[in-house]
CSV table of C-alpha atoms in Angstrom, one decimal:
chain,number,residue,atom,x,y,z
A,1,UNK,CA,-61.0,-33.1,-91.1
A,2,UNK,CA,-58.9,-30.7,-89.0
A,3,UNK,CA,-60.7,-27.9,-87.2
A,4,UNK,CA,-59.6,-24.4,-88.1
A,5,UNK,CA,-59.1,-22.7,-84.7
A,6,UNK,CA,-59.3,-18.9,-85.1
A,7,UNK,CA,-56.3,-17.0,-83.8
A,8,UNK,CA,-57.0,-15.2,-80.6
A,9,UNK,CA,-56.0,-11.5,-80.2
A,10,UNK,CA,-52.3,-11.4,-79.2
A,11,UNK,CA,-53.1,-9.3,-76.1
A,12,UNK,CA,-55.6,-11.9,-74.9
A,13,UNK,CA,-52.9,-14.6,-75.1
A,14,UNK,CA,-50.3,-12.4,-73.4
A,15,UNK,CA,-52.7,-11.7,-70.6
A,16,UNK,CA,-53.2,-15.4,-70.0
A,17,UNK,CA,-49.5,-16.1,-70.2
A,18,UNK,CA,-48.8,-13.3,-67.6
A,19,UNK,CA,-51.5,-14.7,-65.3
A,20,UNK,CA,-50.1,-18.3,-65.6
A,21,UNK,CA,-46.6,-17.0,-64.6
A,22,UNK,CA,-48.1,-15.1,-61.6
A,23,UNK,CA,-48.0,-17.3,-58.5
A,24,UNK,CA,-50.6,-15.0,-57.0
A,25,UNK,CA,-53.1,-15.4,-59.9
A,26,UNK,CA,-52.7,-19.1,-59.9
A,27,UNK,CA,-52.8,-19.6,-56.1
A,28,UNK,CA,-55.8,-17.3,-55.6
A,29,UNK,CA,-57.8,-19.0,-58.3
A,30,UNK,CA,-60.2,-21.7,-57.0
A,31,UNK,CA,-58.6,-24.2,-59.3
A,32,UNK,CA,-56.7,-26.9,-57.3
A,33,UNK,CA,-55.8,-28.6,-60.6
A,34,UNK,CA,-53.6,-25.7,-61.5
A,35,UNK,CA,-51.8,-25.8,-58.2
A,36,UNK,CA,-51.3,-29.6,-58.4
A,37,UNK,CA,-50.3,-29.7,-62.0
A,38,UNK,CA,-47.1,-31.5,-62.7
A,39,UNK,CA,-45.0,-29.9,-65.5
A,40,UNK,CA,-45.5,-26.7,-67.5
A,41,UNK,CA,-48.9,-25.2,-68.1
A,42,UNK,CA,-49.7,-23.8,-71.5
A,43,UNK,CA,-52.8,-22.0,-72.9
A,44,UNK,CA,-54.1,-23.8,-76.0
A,45,UNK,CA,-57.1,-23.9,-78.3
A,46,UNK,CA,-58.3,-20.3,-78.0
A,47,UNK,CA,-62.1,-20.3,-78.6
A,48,UNK,CA,-64.1,-17.1,-79.0
A,49,UNK,CA,-67.0,-17.1,-76.6
A,50,UNK,CA,-70.2,-15.7,-78.0
A,51,UNK,CA,-73.4,-15.1,-76.0
A,52,UNK,CA,-76.8,-15.8,-77.4
A,53,UNK,CA,-78.8,-12.7,-76.2
A,54,UNK,CA,-82.0,-13.6,-78.0
A,55,UNK,CA,-83.7,-15.5,-80.8
A,56,UNK,CA,-86.4,-13.7,-82.8
A,57,UNK,CA,-89.6,-15.4,-83.7
A,58,UNK,CA,-88.4,-15.9,-87.3
A,59,UNK,CA,-85.3,-17.7,-86.0
A,60,UNK,CA,-82.7,-15.0,-86.4
A,61,UNK,CA,-80.1,-14.7,-83.6
A,62,UNK,CA,-78.6,-11.8,-81.7
A,63,UNK,CA,-75.2,-12.8,-80.4
A,64,UNK,CA,-72.2,-10.9,-79.1
A,65,UNK,CA,-68.6,-11.7,-78.5
A,66,UNK,CA,-68.1,-12.0,-74.7
A,67,UNK,CA,-64.4,-13.0,-74.6
A,68,UNK,CA,-61.9,-15.7,-75.5
A,69,UNK,CA,-61.4,-19.0,-73.6
A,70,UNK,CA,-58.1,-20.9,-73.6
A,71,UNK,CA,-57.8,-24.5,-72.4
A,72,UNK,CA,-54.9,-24.8,-70.0
A,73,UNK,CA,-52.9,-27.9,-70.6
A,74,UNK,CA,-50.3,-29.9,-68.8
A,75,UNK,CA,-49.0,-32.9,-70.7
A,76,UNK,CA,-51.8,-34.3,-72.9
A,77,UNK,CA,-54.9,-33.0,-71.0
A,78,UNK,CA,-56.6,-29.8,-70.1
A,79,UNK,CA,-56.8,-29.2,-66.4
A,80,UNK,CA,-58.4,-25.8,-66.4
A,81,UNK,CA,-59.5,-22.9,-68.6
A,82,UNK,CA,-58.7,-19.2,-68.7
A,83,UNK,CA,-61.1,-16.5,-69.8
A,84,UNK,CA,-60.2,-13.1,-71.2
A,85,UNK,CA,-62.5,-10.1,-71.7
A,86,UNK,CA,-62.4,-6.9,-73.7
A,87,UNK,CA,-61.9,-3.9,-71.4
A,88,UNK,CA,-61.5,-0.2,-72.2
A,89,UNK,CA,-57.7,-0.9,-72.2
A,90,UNK,CA,-57.9,-3.9,-74.5
A,91,UNK,CA,-58.0,-7.7,-73.8
A,92,UNK,CA,-57.4,-8.7,-70.2
A,93,UNK,CA,-57.2,-11.9,-68.2
A,94,UNK,CA,-60.5,-12.5,-66.4
A,95,UNK,CA,-60.3,-15.8,-64.5
A,96,UNK,CA,-59.1,-19.3,-64.2
A,97,UNK,CA,-61.6,-22.0,-63.6
A,98,UNK,CA,-62.2,-25.8,-63.8
A,99,UNK,CA,-65.2,-28.0,-63.8
A,100,UNK,CA,-67.2,-30.3,-66.1
A,101,UNK,CA,-67.1,-27.9,-69.1
A,102,UNK,CA,-63.4,-28.5,-69.5
A,103,UNK,CA,-63.5,-32.3,-70.3
A,104,UNK,CA,-66.8,-31.8,-72.1
A,105,UNK,CA,-65.2,-29.2,-74.4
A,106,UNK,CA,-62.2,-31.5,-75.1
A,107,UNK,CA,-64.6,-34.4,-76.0
A,108,UNK,CA,-66.7,-32.3,-78.3
A,109,UNK,CA,-63.6,-31.0,-80.0
A,110,UNK,CA,-62.3,-34.6,-80.6
A,111,UNK,CA,-65.7,-35.5,-82.0
A,112,UNK,CA,-65.6,-32.5,-84.3
A,113,UNK,CA,-62.1,-33.4,-85.6
A,114,UNK,CA,-63.6,-36.7,-86.8
A,115,UNK,CA,-66.2,-35.0,-89.0
A,116,UNK,CA,-65.8,-34.9,-92.7
A,117,UNK,CA,-66.5,-31.2,-93.1
A,118,UNK,CA,-64.0,-28.6,-91.9
A,119,UNK,CA,-65.4,-26.2,-89.2
A,120,UNK,CA,-64.2,-23.3,-87.1
A,121,UNK,CA,-64.8,-24.0,-83.4
A,122,UNK,CA,-66.4,-21.4,-81.2
A,123,UNK,CA,-68.3,-21.5,-77.9
A,124,UNK,CA,-71.9,-20.3,-77.7
A,125,UNK,CA,-73.3,-19.5,-74.3
A,126,UNK,CA,-77.1,-19.7,-73.8
A,127,UNK,CA,-77.5,-17.9,-70.5
A,128,UNK,CA,-81.3,-18.4,-70.2
A,129,UNK,CA,-80.8,-22.1,-70.0
A,130,UNK,CA,-77.4,-22.2,-68.2
A,131,UNK,CA,-76.1,-23.9,-71.3
A,132,UNK,CA,-72.8,-23.9,-73.2
A,133,UNK,CA,-72.4,-25.3,-76.7
A,134,UNK,CA,-69.5,-25.9,-79.0
A,135,UNK,CA,-70.5,-23.9,-82.1
A,136,UNK,CA,-69.1,-25.4,-85.3
A,137,UNK,CA,-69.1,-22.6,-87.8
A,138,UNK,CA,-69.2,-23.8,-91.4
A,139,UNK,CA,-66.9,-21.1,-92.8
A,140,UNK,CA,-63.4,-22.1,-91.3
A,141,UNK,CA,-61.8,-18.9,-92.6
A,142,UNK,CA,-64.3,-16.5,-91.0
A,143,UNK,CA,-63.4,-14.0,-88.4
A,144,UNK,CA,-64.0,-15.9,-85.1
A,145,UNK,CA,-64.9,-12.8,-83.3
A,146,UNK,CA,-67.8,-11.9,-85.6
A,147,UNK,CA,-71.0,-13.4,-87.0
A,148,UNK,CA,-74.1,-15.3,-86.0
A,149,UNK,CA,-75.0,-18.9,-86.2
A,150,UNK,CA,-75.8,-19.9,-89.8
A,151,UNK,CA,-78.5,-22.4,-90.6
A,152,UNK,CA,-76.0,-25.1,-91.6
A,153,UNK,CA,-73.7,-24.6,-88.6
A,154,UNK,CA,-73.7,-27.2,-85.9
A,155,UNK,CA,-74.3,-26.7,-82.1
A,156,UNK,CA,-73.0,-29.4,-79.8
A,157,UNK,CA,-74.4,-29.0,-76.2
A,158,UNK,CA,-71.7,-29.5,-73.6
A,159,UNK,CA,-72.2,-31.5,-70.4
A,160,UNK,CA,-73.9,-30.7,-68.2
A,161,UNK,CA,-76.7,-29.9,-70.7
A,162,UNK,CA,-80.2,-28.8,-69.6
A,163,UNK,CA,-82.7,-31.6,-69.0
A,164,UNK,CA,-84.1,-32.9,-72.3
A,165,UNK,CA,-81.1,-31.8,-74.4
A,166,UNK,CA,-78.6,-34.5,-75.0
A,167,UNK,CA,-75.0,-33.5,-74.5
A,168,UNK,CA,-72.4,-34.2,-77.2
A,169,UNK,CA,-75.1,-34.7,-79.9
A,170,UNK,CA,-74.5,-32.3,-82.8
A,171,UNK,CA,-77.6,-30.4,-83.9
A,172,UNK,CA,-78.0,-28.1,-86.9
A,173,UNK,CA,-78.7,-24.5,-85.8
A,174,UNK,CA,-82.1,-24.8,-87.5
A,175,UNK,CA,-83.0,-27.8,-85.3
A,176,UNK,CA,-81.8,-26.6,-82.0
A,177,UNK,CA,-82.7,-22.9,-82.0
A,178,UNK,CA,-86.5,-23.6,-82.0
A,179,UNK,CA,-86.0,-25.8,-78.9
A,180,UNK,CA,-83.9,-23.1,-77.2
A,181,UNK,CA,-86.5,-20.4,-78.1
A,182,UNK,CA,-89.3,-22.5,-76.7
A,183,UNK,CA,-87.4,-23.3,-73.5
A,184,UNK,CA,-86.2,-19.8,-72.7
A,185,UNK,CA,-87.9,-16.5,-72.5
A,186,UNK,CA,-86.2,-13.2,-73.5
A,187,UNK,CA,-86.3,-12.0,-69.9
A,188,UNK,CA,-84.3,-15.0,-68.8
A,189,UNK,CA,-81.4,-14.4,-71.3
A,190,UNK,CA,-79.4,-12.2,-69.0
A,191,UNK,CA,-76.7,-14.2,-67.2
A,192,UNK,CA,-74.0,-16.5,-68.5
A,193,UNK,CA,-72.9,-20.0,-67.6
A,194,UNK,CA,-69.2,-20.7,-66.9
């Protein structure tokens, strides 16, 4: 079943395209893969990045939209990612980066494509555990910038996952949230992994 990727805000995409066309932005980024890329670079698969700020004792979540992430492709593979953030002036390019979350995100998206049910892909950051998950939202027509994980949604931890949590194994929100709640305290849910 195809994934229903939510459309990113047009200014967010424009800011990434502008950064990609800037030799300064590309050369100053600590992303050798962008500098060494052969062929054109294109931002694809915009994913809203939500941050899990807290989980209440009854299992309800408090999340917020932190930005949009674009995988930067050359040819048939992603070599980096670009993040955008909402500023007082609107959506703006934040940074280019590379690392293990890029191929892990691609693998999780391929696995999700093979599932029978349609999903809307998002990213959910769990800062208290330095954890990033692919959040497969069960309503593919929902606004990607809004909402909270629903009980039937799936969370797929990306590699590297915290010890004791298997990467690339889909979990229902109702299965994984109690584990996350137990493993992280509210005071630790302050930062954010890449």
